[in-house]
């Protein structure tokens, strides 16, 4: 049994910015992973929104062992088991049903479960999760919502994701209750479609510089 809050916290702290990627093939996943590593990032979330996701996780783990590889868009117990079998380092979900919370608790992997509301956050805290993906962060009110959550939930740590870009990621990361900011801006679909991995590396390098600047 995991639900190791310290492990989830360590992953988010080490990552700082979490590129969220939907891959078309394992080969593409490896090319993206290499580009992110070249830019100085240390983690990737591969969403289960494409058939290639789990093969990509396996291939990325092999090609870039220094990269923490999470499986995202985990929605039910079957996804948890599939991510474990693929060798994922951690799990991320967009929201959390009671059944998914049980499956995450039963997993050996650290997880960052999703929540949008105070009641959903309270349910996760009751289960012992203290690191939560706030999704969809921008549509929920962005930084104003994150500040508002700090009062009632002083021990909660967030990974806001959804609608965040290079222009506002630093403002999110500067919030004391934010450990990591998630987003797909470093892996823009136009770049991936064009095979422009140099653009991915350049954006990842900007993200790395942003993390270092905010954290001093
Ligand atoms: C996710 O699954 O976390 C989001 O799709 C990422 O959001 P973004 O594409 O708005 O950055």
XYZ file of C-alpha atoms and ligand atoms in Angstrom:
227
model
C 0.000 0.000 0.000
C 1.383 3.380 -0.941
C -0.359 6.753 -0.853
C 3.051 7.938 0.257
C 2.444 11.677 0.566
C 6.155 12.304 1.021
C 6.954 10.545 -2.239
C 4.328 12.556 -4.125
C 5.641 15.740 -2.561
C 9.219 14.865 -3.547
C 8.204 14.186 -7.152
C 6.368 17.493 -7.488
C 9.139 19.449 -5.764
C 11.807 17.915 -7.969
C 9.716 18.512 -11.115
C 8.632 22.138 -10.624
C 6.948 22.089 -13.998
C 5.205 19.006 -15.329
C 4.841 18.715 -19.118
C 1.568 16.948 -19.922
C 1.905 14.953 -23.128
C -0.458 12.940 -25.329
C 1.618 10.797 -27.683
C 0.861 9.291 -31.065
C 3.551 6.589 -30.808
C 6.224 5.229 -28.490
C 8.890 6.666 -30.811
C 7.337 10.114 -30.575
C 7.194 9.759 -26.787
C 10.935 9.029 -26.678
C 11.730 12.001 -28.925
C 9.664 14.277 -26.673
C 11.270 12.871 -23.528
C 14.775 13.435 -24.933
C 13.844 16.989 -25.911
C 12.507 17.730 -22.427
C 15.611 16.304 -20.766
C 17.797 18.380 -23.106
C 15.909 21.452 -21.910
C 16.581 20.573 -18.287
C 13.219 19.237 -17.104
C 13.029 16.174 -14.889
C 9.506 14.753 -15.252
C 6.810 14.013 -17.801
C 3.138 13.075 -17.497
C 2.008 10.806 -20.331
C -1.770 10.873 -20.558
C -3.817 7.763 -21.196
C -5.631 9.607 -23.979
C -4.000 7.692 -26.782
C -3.513 4.021 -27.537
C 0.263 4.516 -27.637
C 0.531 5.870 -24.081
C 1.635 2.757 -22.209
C 4.111 1.642 -24.884
C 5.498 5.162 -24.781
C 5.912 4.986 -20.994
C 7.909 1.760 -21.328
C 10.062 3.194 -24.104
C 10.664 6.499 -22.303
C 11.698 4.703 -19.118
C 14.282 2.805 -21.122
C 15.567 5.708 -23.242
C 15.676 8.396 -20.531
C 15.970 6.647 -17.158
C 16.782 9.961 -15.459
C 13.284 11.268 -16.263
C 10.423 10.682 -13.815
C 7.588 9.249 -15.885
C 4.029 9.655 -14.678
C 0.867 8.265 -16.186
C -1.938 10.801 -16.364
C -5.669 10.813 -17.014
C -5.895 7.820 -14.674
C -9.644 7.385 -14.174
C -10.189 3.898 -12.726
C -8.504 0.880 -11.168
C -7.704 -0.681 -14.544
C -5.680 2.382 -15.467
C -3.768 2.126 -12.183
C -2.836 -1.490 -12.849
C -1.871 -0.753 -16.458
C 0.372 2.139 -15.381
C 2.054 -0.058 -12.751
C 2.659 -2.777 -15.332
C 4.200 -0.260 -17.744
C 6.725 0.817 -15.109
C 5.362 4.279 -14.359
C 6.962 6.254 -11.541
C 3.770 7.977 -10.429
C 0.068 8.433 -11.189
C -1.980 11.553 -11.915
C -5.763 11.843 -12.225
C -7.979 14.707 -13.403
C -10.534 14.055 -10.646
C -11.106 11.336 -8.065
C -14.048 9.003 -7.653
C -14.299 6.993 -4.403
C -13.347 3.848 -6.358
C -10.324 5.537 -7.878
C -9.210 6.787 -4.451
C -9.277 3.180 -3.212
C -7.282 2.014 -6.231
C -4.682 4.764 -5.739
C -4.398 3.861 -2.060
C -3.872 0.218 -2.977
C -1.155 1.041 -5.505
C 2.532 0.864 -4.757
C 3.034 4.066 -6.756
C 2.819 7.608 -5.412
C -0.116 9.511 -6.823
C -1.324 13.036 -7.371
C -5.115 12.742 -7.442
C -7.222 15.425 -9.067
C -9.727 17.709 -7.365
C -11.537 20.923 -8.188
C -13.611 21.822 -5.111
C -13.095 22.144 -1.333
C -15.303 19.089 -0.754
C -13.255 17.010 -3.190
C -10.059 18.217 -1.515
C -11.455 17.297 1.911
C -12.249 13.791 0.710
C -8.656 13.403 -0.491
C -7.204 14.793 2.747
C -9.357 12.286 4.651
C -7.665 9.539 2.632
C -4.229 10.911 3.525
C -3.428 12.569 0.208
C -1.866 15.983 0.691
C -0.620 16.656 -2.852
C -3.445 17.286 -5.275
C -3.740 18.183 -8.949
C -6.020 21.233 -9.104
C -7.817 20.781 -12.423
C -8.800 22.649 -14.552
C -6.867 25.346 -12.702
C -7.374 28.345 -14.960
C -11.091 27.737 -15.520
C -11.547 27.314 -11.750
C -10.299 30.834 -11.075
C -6.552 30.378 -11.282
C -4.365 32.027 -8.682
C -7.309 33.586 -6.815
C -8.638 30.094 -6.124
C -5.221 28.804 -5.077
C -4.824 31.683 -2.601
C -8.337 31.055 -1.255
C -7.562 27.358 -0.626
C -4.491 28.184 1.482
C -6.556 29.361 4.473
C -8.736 26.325 5.187
C -6.155 23.802 3.925
C -2.720 24.878 5.237
C -1.119 21.461 4.661
C -2.459 21.030 1.140
C 0.061 21.235 -1.705
C -1.081 21.721 -5.274
C -0.115 20.970 -8.833
C -2.411 23.341 -10.744
C -2.938 22.219 -14.342
C -5.210 23.265 -17.179
C -5.041 26.489 -19.146
C -1.628 27.546 -17.800
C 1.059 28.803 -20.178
C 4.544 30.210 -20.249
C 3.179 33.718 -19.560
C 1.608 32.860 -16.187
C 3.363 29.676 -14.994
C 5.767 31.673 -12.800
C 2.885 33.380 -10.979
C 1.373 29.980 -10.195
C 4.693 28.464 -9.108
C 5.353 31.408 -6.796
C 2.318 30.537 -4.644
C 3.476 28.974 -1.342
C 0.974 26.101 -1.637
C 2.058 25.208 -5.191
C 4.847 22.654 -5.602
C 4.590 22.141 -9.338
C 2.706 23.538 -12.340
C 1.386 21.222 -15.043
C 0.688 22.009 -18.658
C 1.072 21.157 -22.301
C 2.567 24.440 -23.505
C 6.078 22.913 -23.749
C 4.804 20.216 -26.070
C 2.531 22.232 -28.363
C 0.710 19.969 -30.786
C 1.878 22.020 -33.793
C 5.522 21.363 -32.831
C 4.873 17.679 -32.326
C 3.035 17.407 -35.649
C 5.980 19.082 -37.382
C 8.575 16.998 -35.518
C 10.046 20.243 -34.192
C 11.722 18.867 -31.094
C 14.139 21.800 -30.975
C 11.109 23.963 -30.144
C 10.208 21.544 -27.338
C 13.741 21.756 -25.960
C 13.726 25.562 -26.167
C 10.402 25.760 -24.329
C 11.577 23.238 -21.734
C 14.708 25.338 -21.201
C 12.527 28.409 -20.639
C 10.517 26.376 -18.130
C 13.723 25.283 -16.373
C 14.893 28.900 -16.151
C 11.484 29.914 -14.806
C 11.645 27.275 -12.053
C 15.145 28.339 -11.058
C 14.147 32.022 -11.050
C 11.031 31.519 -8.916
C 12.728 29.206 -6.445
C 15.839 31.371 -6.259
C -4.206 17.892 -18.395
O -4.664 16.819 -18.671
O -3.619 18.057 -17.346
C -4.449 19.032 -19.297
O -4.917 18.623 -20.538
C -3.293 19.945 -19.499
O -3.864 21.157 -19.634
P -3.390 22.194 -20.729
O -3.356 21.451 -22.045
O -4.441 23.275 -20.704
O -2.030 22.680 -20.336
